[in-house]
PDB file of C-alpha atoms in Angstrom:
ATOM      1  CA  UNK A  13      -0.026  -0.061  -0.051  1.00  0.00           C
ATOM      2  CA  UNK A  14       1.410   3.383  -0.975  1.00  0.00           C
ATOM      3  CA  UNK A  15       1.616   5.945   1.808  1.00  0.00           C
ATOM      4  CA  UNK A  16       0.339   9.495   0.835  1.00  0.00           C
ATOM      5  CA  UNK A  17       3.165  12.130   0.961  1.00  0.00           C
ATOM      6  CA  UNK A  18       2.411  15.795   1.321  1.00  0.00           C
ATOM      7  CA  UNK A  19       4.902  18.935   1.392  1.00  0.00           C
ATOM      8  CA  UNK A  20       3.076  22.012   2.911  1.00  0.00           C
ATOM      9  CA  UNK A  21       3.667  24.408   0.019  1.00  0.00           C
ATOM     10  CA  UNK A  22       1.873  22.123  -2.415  1.00  0.00           C
ATOM     11  CA  UNK A  23      -1.526  23.546  -3.771  1.00  0.00           C
ATOM     12  CA  UNK A  24      -3.499  20.442  -2.772  1.00  0.00           C
ATOM     13  CA  UNK A  25      -3.151  17.632  -0.166  1.00  0.00           C
ATOM     14  CA  UNK A  26      -3.877  14.091  -1.063  1.00  0.00           C
ATOM     15  CA  UNK A  27      -7.391  12.838  -0.442  1.00  0.00           C
ATOM     16  CA  UNK A  28      -6.224  10.449   2.310  1.00  0.00           C
ATOM     17  CA  UNK A  29      -5.169  13.430   4.337  1.00  0.00           C
ATOM     18  CA  UNK A  30      -8.668  14.856   4.181  1.00  0.00           C
ATOM     19  CA  UNK A  31     -10.275  11.598   5.377  1.00  0.00           C
ATOM     20  CA  UNK A  32      -7.933  11.468   8.176  1.00  0.00           C
ATOM     21  CA  UNK A  33      -8.589  14.814   9.295  1.00  0.00           C
ATOM     22  CA  UNK A  34     -12.307  14.286   9.234  1.00  0.00           C
ATOM     23  CA  UNK A  35     -11.914  11.078  11.307  1.00  0.00           C
ATOM     24  CA  UNK A  36      -9.862  12.873  13.876  1.00  0.00           C
ATOM     25  CA  UNK A  37     -12.340  15.706  14.217  1.00  0.00           C
ATOM     26  CA  UNK A  38     -15.243  13.449  14.475  1.00  0.00           C
ATOM     27  CA  UNK A  39     -13.484  11.461  17.165  1.00  0.00           C
ATOM     28  CA  UNK A  40     -12.359  14.456  18.946  1.00  0.00           C
ATOM     29  CA  UNK A  41     -15.942  15.783  18.891  1.00  0.00           C
ATOM     30  CA  UNK A  42     -17.412  12.525  20.207  1.00  0.00           C
ATOM     31  CA  UNK A  43     -14.842  12.458  23.061  1.00  0.00           C
ATOM     32  CA  UNK A  44     -15.832  16.195  23.987  1.00  0.00           C
ATOM     33  CA  UNK A  45     -19.588  15.256  23.905  1.00  0.00           C
ATOM     34  CA  UNK A  46     -19.093  12.097  26.149  1.00  0.00           C
ATOM     35  CA  UNK A  47     -16.881  14.312  28.603  1.00  0.00           C
ATOM     36  CA  UNK A  48     -19.632  16.841  28.836  1.00  0.00           C
ATOM     37  CA  UNK A  49     -22.491  14.276  29.489  1.00  0.00           C
ATOM     38  CA  UNK A  50     -20.507  12.042  31.926  1.00  0.00           C
ATOM     39  CA  UNK A  51     -18.093  14.336  33.823  1.00  0.00           C
ATOM     40  CA  UNK A  52     -19.428  17.759  33.905  1.00  0.00           C
ATOM     41  CA  UNK A  53     -22.730  16.989  35.967  1.00  0.00           C
ATOM     42  CA  UNK A  54     -20.607  15.102  38.471  1.00  0.00           C
ATOM     43  CA  UNK A  55     -18.714  18.326  39.372  1.00  0.00           C
ATOM     44  CA  UNK A  56     -19.443  20.433  42.511  1.00  0.00           C
ATOM     45  CA  UNK A  57     -22.021  23.142  42.146  1.00  0.00           C
ATOM     46  CA  UNK A  58     -21.404  26.743  43.085  1.00  0.00           C
ATOM     47  CA  UNK A  59     -22.215  27.586  46.658  1.00  0.00           C
ATOM     48  CA  UNK A  60     -24.914  30.114  47.475  1.00  0.00           C
ATOM     49  CA  UNK A  61     -22.671  31.605  49.971  1.00  0.00           C
ATOM     50  CA  UNK A  62     -22.170  35.527  49.899  1.00  0.00           C
ATOM     51  CA  UNK A  63     -19.421  37.666  51.367  1.00  0.00           C
ATOM     52  CA  UNK A  64     -20.385  41.244  50.827  1.00  0.00           C
ATOM     53  CA  UNK A  65     -16.810  42.471  50.359  1.00  0.00           C
ATOM     54  CA  UNK A  66     -16.394  46.112  50.017  1.00  0.00           C
ATOM     55  CA  UNK A  67     -19.961  46.732  51.228  1.00  0.00           C
ATOM     56  CA  UNK A  68     -20.509  47.816  54.763  1.00  0.00           C
ATOM     57  CA  UNK A  69     -23.993  47.267  56.554  1.00  0.00           C
ATOM     58  CA  UNK A  70     -25.088  48.834  59.699  1.00  0.00           C
ATOM     59  CA  UNK A  71     -27.207  46.524  62.097  1.00  0.00           C
ATOM     60  CA  UNK A  72     -28.851  47.642  65.299  1.00  0.00           C
ATOM     61  CA  UNK A  73     -29.763  45.075  67.991  1.00  0.00           C
ATOM     62  CA  UNK A  74     -29.261  43.595  71.398  1.00  0.00           C
ATOM     63  CA  UNK A  75     -25.909  42.079  72.255  1.00  0.00           C
ATOM     64  CA  UNK A  76     -25.704  38.605  73.072  1.00  0.00           C
ATOM     65  CA  UNK A  77     -22.735  36.768  74.712  1.00  0.00           C
ATOM     66  CA  UNK A  78     -23.813  33.071  74.656  1.00  0.00           C
ATOM     67  CA  UNK A  79     -22.876  30.718  73.014  1.00  0.00           C
ATOM     68  CA  UNK A  80     -20.721  33.250  71.118  1.00  0.00           C
ATOM     69  CA  UNK A  81     -20.741  36.964  70.974  1.00  0.00           C
ATOM     70  CA  UNK A  82     -23.474  38.091  68.531  1.00  0.00           C
ATOM     71  CA  UNK A  83     -26.121  40.608  67.772  1.00  0.00           C
ATOM     72  CA  UNK A  84     -29.730  39.710  68.146  1.00  0.00           C
ATOM     73  CA  UNK A  85     -31.366  41.932  65.196  1.00  0.00           C
ATOM     74  CA  UNK A  86     -33.508  41.821  62.182  1.00  0.00           C
ATOM     75  CA  UNK A  87     -32.136  40.940  58.644  1.00  0.00           C
ATOM     76  CA  UNK A  88     -34.319  40.958  55.642  1.00  0.00           C
ATOM     77  CA  UNK A  89     -37.401  41.074  57.942  1.00  0.00           C
ATOM     78  CA  UNK A  90     -36.492  38.103  60.036  1.00  0.00           C
ATOM     79  CA  UNK A  91     -35.332  38.334  63.646  1.00  0.00           C
ATOM     80  CA  UNK A  92     -32.040  36.303  63.945  1.00  0.00           C
ATOM     81  CA  UNK A  93     -28.870  36.094  65.876  1.00  0.00           C
ATOM     82  CA  UNK A  94     -25.848  37.370  63.905  1.00  0.00           C
ATOM     83  CA  UNK A  95     -22.574  36.052  65.250  1.00  0.00           C
ATOM     84  CA  UNK A  96     -19.712  38.421  65.090  1.00  0.00           C
ATOM     85  CA  UNK A  97     -16.132  37.840  63.970  1.00  0.00           C
ATOM     86  CA  UNK A  98     -13.060  40.064  63.686  1.00  0.00           C
ATOM     87  CA  UNK A  99     -11.261  41.209  60.642  1.00  0.00           C
ATOM     88  CA  UNK A 100      -9.024  38.539  59.066  1.00  0.00           C
ATOM     89  CA  UNK A 101      -8.449  35.379  60.932  1.00  0.00           C
ATOM     90  CA  UNK A 102      -9.548  36.839  64.320  1.00  0.00           C
ATOM     91  CA  UNK A 103     -12.602  36.373  66.584  1.00  0.00           C
ATOM     92  CA  UNK A 104     -14.600  39.401  67.806  1.00  0.00           C
ATOM     93  CA  UNK A 105     -12.968  39.300  71.315  1.00  0.00           C
ATOM     94  CA  UNK A 106     -10.561  42.371  70.904  1.00  0.00           C
ATOM     95  CA  UNK A 107     -13.373  44.657  69.647  1.00  0.00           C
ATOM     96  CA  UNK A 108     -15.706  43.468  72.399  1.00  0.00           C
ATOM     97  CA  UNK A 109     -13.065  43.936  75.011  1.00  0.00           C
ATOM     98  CA  UNK A 110     -12.742  47.545  73.828  1.00  0.00           C
ATOM     99  CA  UNK A 111     -16.447  47.976  74.092  1.00  0.00           C
ATOM    100  CA  UNK A 112     -16.583  46.451  77.576  1.00  0.00           C
ATOM    101  CA  UNK A 113     -14.008  48.874  78.836  1.00  0.00           C
ATOM    102  CA  UNK A 114     -16.732  51.607  78.221  1.00  0.00           C
ATOM    103  CA  UNK A 115     -19.690  49.703  79.642  1.00  0.00           C
ATOM    104  CA  UNK A 116     -21.044  49.692  83.241  1.00  0.00           C
ATOM    105  CA  UNK A 117     -22.972  46.451  82.986  1.00  0.00           C
ATOM    106  CA  UNK A 118     -22.630  42.934  81.279  1.00  0.00           C
ATOM    107  CA  UNK A 119     -22.470  43.085  77.492  1.00  0.00           C
ATOM    108  CA  UNK A 120     -25.800  41.492  77.023  1.00  0.00           C
ATOM    109  CA  UNK A 121     -27.485  44.409  78.759  1.00  0.00           C
ATOM    110  CA  UNK A 122     -26.797  46.789  75.910  1.00  0.00           C
ATOM    111  CA  UNK A 123     -28.263  47.734  72.529  1.00  0.00           C
ATOM    112  CA  UNK A 124     -25.740  48.557  69.965  1.00  0.00           C
ATOM    113  CA  UNK A 125     -25.287  49.694  66.373  1.00  0.00           C
ATOM    114  CA  UNK A 126     -22.464  47.906  64.629  1.00  0.00           C
ATOM    115  CA  UNK A 127     -21.055  48.319  61.045  1.00  0.00           C
ATOM    116  CA  UNK A 128     -19.424  45.540  59.157  1.00  0.00           C
ATOM    117  CA  UNK A 129     -19.424  43.231  56.278  1.00  0.00           C
ATOM    118  CA  UNK A 130     -22.149  40.673  56.074  1.00  0.00           C
ATOM    119  CA  UNK A 131     -21.541  36.850  55.451  1.00  0.00           C
ATOM    120  CA  UNK A 132     -24.507  34.694  54.403  1.00  0.00           C
ATOM    121  CA  UNK A 133     -24.978  31.143  53.628  1.00  0.00           C
ATOM    122  CA  UNK A 134     -28.173  28.774  53.927  1.00  0.00           C
ATOM    123  CA  UNK A 135     -30.168  31.271  56.059  1.00  0.00           C
ATOM    124  CA  UNK A 136     -27.446  32.161  58.442  1.00  0.00           C
ATOM    125  CA  UNK A 137     -25.849  35.446  58.633  1.00  0.00           C
ATOM    126  CA  UNK A 138     -22.538  36.488  60.158  1.00  0.00           C
ATOM    127  CA  UNK A 139     -20.950  40.035  60.515  1.00  0.00           C
ATOM    128  CA  UNK A 140     -17.253  40.672  60.217  1.00  0.00           C
ATOM    129  CA  UNK A 141     -16.261  43.821  62.231  1.00  0.00           C
ATOM    130  CA  UNK A 142     -14.174  45.022  59.255  1.00  0.00           C
ATOM    131  CA  UNK A 143     -13.191  48.470  60.967  1.00  0.00           C
ATOM    132  CA  UNK A 144     -12.336  46.723  64.265  1.00  0.00           C
ATOM    133  CA  UNK A 145     -12.971  49.220  66.849  1.00  0.00           C
ATOM    134  CA  UNK A 146     -14.518  51.787  64.560  1.00  0.00           C
ATOM    135  CA  UNK A 147     -17.125  49.181  63.797  1.00  0.00           C
ATOM    136  CA  UNK A 148     -19.020  50.215  66.969  1.00  0.00           C
ATOM    137  CA  UNK A 149     -21.240  53.233  66.162  1.00  0.00           C
ATOM    138  CA  UNK A 150     -23.282  53.568  69.179  1.00  0.00           C
ATOM    139  CA  UNK A 151     -24.513  51.700  72.379  1.00  0.00           C
ATOM    140  CA  UNK A 152     -27.026  52.162  74.997  1.00  0.00           C
ATOM    141  CA  UNK A 153     -28.194  50.566  78.122  1.00  0.00           C
ATOM    142  CA  UNK A 154     -31.372  48.372  77.765  1.00  0.00           C
ATOM    143  CA  UNK A 155     -32.884  47.540  80.971  1.00  0.00           C
ATOM    144  CA  UNK A 156     -35.505  45.142  79.312  1.00  0.00           C
ATOM    145  CA  UNK A 157     -32.873  42.578  78.013  1.00  0.00           C
ATOM    146  CA  UNK A 158     -33.915  39.237  78.983  1.00  0.00           C
ATOM    147  CA  UNK A 159     -30.899  37.396  77.435  1.00  0.00           C
ATOM    148  CA  UNK A 160     -30.903  34.418  75.030  1.00  0.00           C
ATOM    149  CA  UNK A 161     -33.597  31.745  75.438  1.00  0.00           C
ATOM    150  CA  UNK A 162     -31.816  28.510  76.039  1.00  0.00           C
ATOM    151  CA  UNK A 163     -33.505  25.147  75.644  1.00  0.00           C
ATOM    152  CA  UNK A 164     -31.705  21.827  76.664  1.00  0.00           C
ATOM    153  CA  UNK A 165     -32.147  19.166  73.929  1.00  0.00           C
ATOM    154  CA  UNK A 166     -30.278  16.550  76.005  1.00  0.00           C
ATOM    155  CA  UNK A 167     -27.283  14.314  75.292  1.00  0.00           C
ATOM    156  CA  UNK A 168     -26.945  13.641  71.561  1.00  0.00           C
ATOM    157  CA  UNK A 169     -24.316  12.063  69.197  1.00  0.00           C
ATOM    158  CA  UNK A 170     -23.905  14.251  66.036  1.00  0.00           C
ATOM    159  CA  UNK A 171     -22.009  13.450  62.877  1.00  0.00           C
ATOM    160  CA  UNK A 172     -20.462  16.314  60.735  1.00  0.00           C
ATOM    161  CA  UNK A 173     -17.392  18.320  59.969  1.00  0.00           C
ATOM    162  CA  UNK A 174     -15.831  20.968  62.073  1.00  0.00           C
ATOM    163  CA  UNK A 175     -15.448  23.997  60.099  1.00  0.00           C
ATOM    164  CA  UNK A 176     -14.134  27.700  60.297  1.00  0.00           C
ATOM    165  CA  UNK A 177     -17.507  29.245  60.003  1.00  0.00           C
ATOM    166  CA  UNK A 178     -16.207  32.691  58.625  1.00  0.00           C
ATOM    167  CA  UNK A 179     -14.714  30.919  55.649  1.00  0.00           C
ATOM    168  CA  UNK A 180     -17.430  28.211  55.311  1.00  0.00           C
ATOM    169  CA  UNK A 181     -20.300  30.639  55.277  1.00  0.00           C
ATOM    170  CA  UNK A 182     -18.878  32.776  52.581  1.00  0.00           C
ATOM    171  CA  UNK A 183     -15.454  34.240  52.742  1.00  0.00           C
ATOM    172  CA  UNK A 184     -13.773  31.524  50.891  1.00  0.00           C
ATOM    173  CA  UNK A 185     -15.111  28.897  48.508  1.00  0.00           C
ATOM    174  CA  UNK A 186     -14.692  26.017  49.427  1.00  0.00           C
ATOM    175  CA  UNK A 187     -14.253  26.886  53.046  1.00  0.00           C
ATOM    176  CA  UNK A 188     -14.188  23.439  54.361  1.00  0.00           C
ATOM    177  CA  UNK A 189     -12.513  19.989  53.864  1.00  0.00           C
ATOM    178  CA  UNK A 190      -8.900  18.831  53.674  1.00  0.00           C
ATOM    179  CA  UNK A 191      -7.629  21.649  51.300  1.00  0.00           C
ATOM    180  CA  UNK A 192      -9.028  24.324  53.680  1.00  0.00           C
ATOM    181  CA  UNK A 193      -7.957  22.704  56.927  1.00  0.00           C
ATOM    182  CA  UNK A 194      -4.702  24.762  57.573  1.00  0.00           C
ATOM    183  CA  UNK A 195      -6.693  28.011  56.982  1.00  0.00           C
ATOM    184  CA  UNK A 196      -9.483  26.846  59.297  1.00  0.00           C
ATOM    185  CA  UNK A 197      -7.046  25.925  62.022  1.00  0.00           C
ATOM    186  CA  UNK A 198      -5.355  29.298  62.123  1.00  0.00           C
ATOM    187  CA  UNK A 199      -8.945  31.023  62.050  1.00  0.00           C
ATOM    188  CA  UNK A 200     -10.258  28.927  65.011  1.00  0.00           C
ATOM    189  CA  UNK A 201      -6.805  29.492  66.670  1.00  0.00           C
ATOM    190  CA  UNK A 202      -7.376  33.239  66.433  1.00  0.00           C
ATOM    191  CA  UNK A 203     -10.629  33.017  68.267  1.00  0.00           C
ATOM    192  CA  UNK A 204     -13.260  32.417  65.580  1.00  0.00           C
ATOM    193  CA  UNK A 205     -15.902  29.974  67.182  1.00  0.00           C
ATOM    194  CA  UNK A 206     -15.792  26.562  65.656  1.00  0.00           C
ATOM    195  CA  UNK A 207     -18.961  25.129  64.138  1.00  0.00           C
ATOM    196  CA  UNK A 208     -20.094  21.560  63.329  1.00  0.00           C
ATOM    197  CA  UNK A 209     -21.649  21.464  59.908  1.00  0.00           C
ATOM    198  CA  UNK A 210     -24.122  18.577  59.365  1.00  0.00           C
ATOM    199  CA  UNK A 211     -24.914  17.169  55.926  1.00  0.00           C
ATOM    200  CA  UNK A 212     -27.796  15.078  54.726  1.00  0.00           C
ATOM    201  CA  UNK A 213     -27.437  13.724  51.322  1.00  0.00           C
ATOM    202  CA  UNK A 214     -25.869  16.471  49.266  1.00  0.00           C
ATOM    203  CA  UNK A 215     -27.191  19.400  51.452  1.00  0.00           C
ATOM    204  CA  UNK A 216     -25.841  20.979  54.660  1.00  0.00           C
ATOM    205  CA  UNK A 217     -28.933  20.968  56.939  1.00  0.00           C
ATOM    206  CA  UNK A 218     -27.816  22.081  60.456  1.00  0.00           C
ATOM    207  CA  UNK A 219     -25.005  23.877  62.324  1.00  0.00           C
ATOM    208  CA  UNK A 220     -23.888  23.618  65.971  1.00  0.00           C
ATOM    209  CA  UNK A 221     -21.579  25.807  67.834  1.00  0.00           C
ATOM    210  CA  UNK A 222     -18.985  24.089  69.870  1.00  0.00           C
ATOM    211  CA  UNK A 223     -18.031  25.217  73.341  1.00  0.00           C
ATOM    212  CA  UNK A 224     -16.693  23.849  76.466  1.00  0.00           C
ATOM    213  CA  UNK A 225     -18.737  23.115  79.558  1.00  0.00           C
ATOM    214  CA  UNK A 226     -18.458  26.683  80.705  1.00  0.00           C
ATOM    215  CA  UNK A 227     -19.843  27.947  77.459  1.00  0.00           C
ATOM    216  CA  UNK A 228     -16.526  29.239  76.073  1.00  0.00           C
ATOM    217  CA  UNK A 229     -14.332  28.635  73.019  1.00  0.00           C
ATOM    218  CA  UNK A 230     -13.074  25.058  73.372  1.00  0.00           C
ATOM    219  CA  UNK A 231      -9.500  26.136  72.701  1.00  0.00           C
ATOM    220  CA  UNK A 232      -6.596  24.319  71.110  1.00  0.00           C
ATOM    221  CA  UNK A 233      -8.178  21.019  72.055  1.00  0.00           C
ATOM    222  CA  UNK A 234     -10.431  21.161  69.058  1.00  0.00           C
ATOM    223  CA  UNK A 235      -7.719  21.894  66.532  1.00  0.00           C
ATOM    224  CA  UNK A 236      -6.740  18.310  65.573  1.00  0.00           C
ATOM    225  CA  UNK A 237     -10.344  17.562  64.386  1.00  0.00           C
ATOM    226  CA  UNK A 238     -10.926  20.716  62.328  1.00  0.00           C
ATOM    227  CA  UNK A 239     -11.690  20.005  58.648  1.00  0.00           C
ATOM    228  CA  UNK A 240     -12.308  16.399  59.318  1.00  0.00           C
ATOM    229  CA  UNK A 241     -15.476  14.184  59.568  1.00  0.00           C
ATOM    230  CA  UNK A 242     -16.227  13.456  63.225  1.00  0.00           C
ATOM    231  CA  UNK A 243     -18.932  12.128  65.514  1.00  0.00           C
ATOM    232  CA  UNK A 244     -19.458  14.246  68.658  1.00  0.00           C
ATOM    233  CA  UNK A 245     -21.167  13.146  71.793  1.00  0.00           C
ATOM    234  CA  UNK A 246     -22.321  16.131  73.926  1.00  0.00           C
ATOM    235  CA  UNK A 247     -25.091  18.138  75.628  1.00  0.00           C
ATOM    236  CA  UNK A 248     -27.115  19.876  72.976  1.00  0.00           C
ATOM    237  CA  UNK A 249     -28.875  23.165  73.524  1.00  0.00           C
ATOM    238  CA  UNK A 250     -31.218  25.387  71.348  1.00  0.00           C
ATOM    239  CA  UNK A 251     -30.094  28.925  71.855  1.00  0.00           C
ATOM    240  CA  UNK A 252     -32.487  31.235  69.924  1.00  0.00           C
ATOM    241  CA  UNK A 253     -32.004  30.274  66.311  1.00  0.00           C
ATOM    242  CA  UNK A 254     -28.777  28.445  66.806  1.00  0.00           C
ATOM    243  CA  UNK A 255     -27.794  25.128  68.430  1.00  0.00           C
ATOM    244  CA  UNK A 256     -24.742  24.571  70.702  1.00  0.00           C
ATOM    245  CA  UNK A 257     -22.950  21.367  71.661  1.00  0.00           C
ATOM    246  CA  UNK A 258     -21.494  21.741  75.283  1.00  0.00           C
ATOM    247  CA  UNK A 259     -18.348  19.541  75.476  1.00  0.00           C
ATOM    248  CA  UNK A 260     -17.212  18.156  78.848  1.00  0.00           C
ATOM    249  CA  UNK A 261     -14.509  20.319  80.537  1.00  0.00           C
ATOM    250  CA  UNK A 262     -12.453  17.208  81.573  1.00  0.00           C
ATOM    251  CA  UNK A 263     -11.325  16.105  78.125  1.00  0.00           C
ATOM    252  CA  UNK A 264     -12.776  17.418  75.004  1.00  0.00           C
ATOM    253  CA  UNK A 265     -11.026  14.929  72.859  1.00  0.00           C
ATOM    254  CA  UNK A 266     -12.940  11.917  74.767  1.00  0.00           C
ATOM    255  CA  UNK A 267     -16.169  13.167  73.088  1.00  0.00           C
ATOM    256  CA  UNK A 268     -14.914  13.488  69.573  1.00  0.00           C
ATOM    257  CA  UNK A 269     -14.101  10.581  67.244  1.00  0.00           C
ATOM    258  CA  UNK A 270     -12.716  11.118  63.752  1.00  0.00           C
ATOM    259  CA  UNK A 271     -14.580   9.065  60.954  1.00  0.00           C
ATOM    260  CA  UNK A 272     -13.365   8.011  57.514  1.00  0.00           C
ATOM    261  CA  UNK A 273     -13.301  11.041  55.217  1.00  0.00           C
ATOM    262  CA  UNK A 274     -16.633  12.101  53.809  1.00  0.00           C
ATOM    263  CA  UNK A 275     -17.117  13.236  50.269  1.00  0.00           C
ATOM    264  CA  UNK A 276     -17.531  16.783  51.152  1.00  0.00           C
ATOM    265  CA  UNK A 277     -19.302  18.823  48.414  1.00  0.00           C
ATOM    266  CA  UNK A 278     -20.418  22.358  47.732  1.00  0.00           C
ATOM    267  CA  UNK A 279     -24.187  22.330  48.276  1.00  0.00           C
ATOM    268  CA  UNK A 280     -26.961  24.550  47.194  1.00  0.00           C
TER     269      UNK A 280
END
């Protein structure tokens, strides 16, 4: 069989070259279609989380200090508790300490107006105190403050992933899983409260703050479990529109067990 031979400066290519080119094109097109049909639908969907970067919002409400520092206020017509975090990889403690120095009563006895960047995901809203101390616009004593409503739901065993909520709820995508673990460890080390995110099928359906028995940040004992699938056995409370798991003060690690890695996906 004689092989076709073609030199680029010739006017026409042999007919065999055209047939080979057509077969190659059709084969490549078929592979592209199969890739689209099989592979693309299996990819992670974009999260509906929002970080309103560059847009500052003012919120007025009642300060709460349990299970985390937050603001009981109204957002989009719904009364919710908006937890507070600091700028960068820090909790809101430094800003709150600055505020406490100016108050005569416990934090929870005051109504304040704060300005910051909102973080939204799955019906939950957080606020970053972007301007740090300048985020506090005003405050006034509210003698009618009744504090948060706490309902004990008893001892429960919950399966989920411990996340850095600031990134998980919108600042970074993805904000969870092995890839994000080192960032999450630094954020939680900086005072951002850890949250257990619970998934059902391909949706995240519930979130729990994690505190020690005294209702405070669990500290460094929690860090080895961050970004991993775990089961937690602890006392669960409903605190307004959030849930909280109180971990024993003796040895937090006895109440947390790591599970085989879950296939964490971005959920709508």
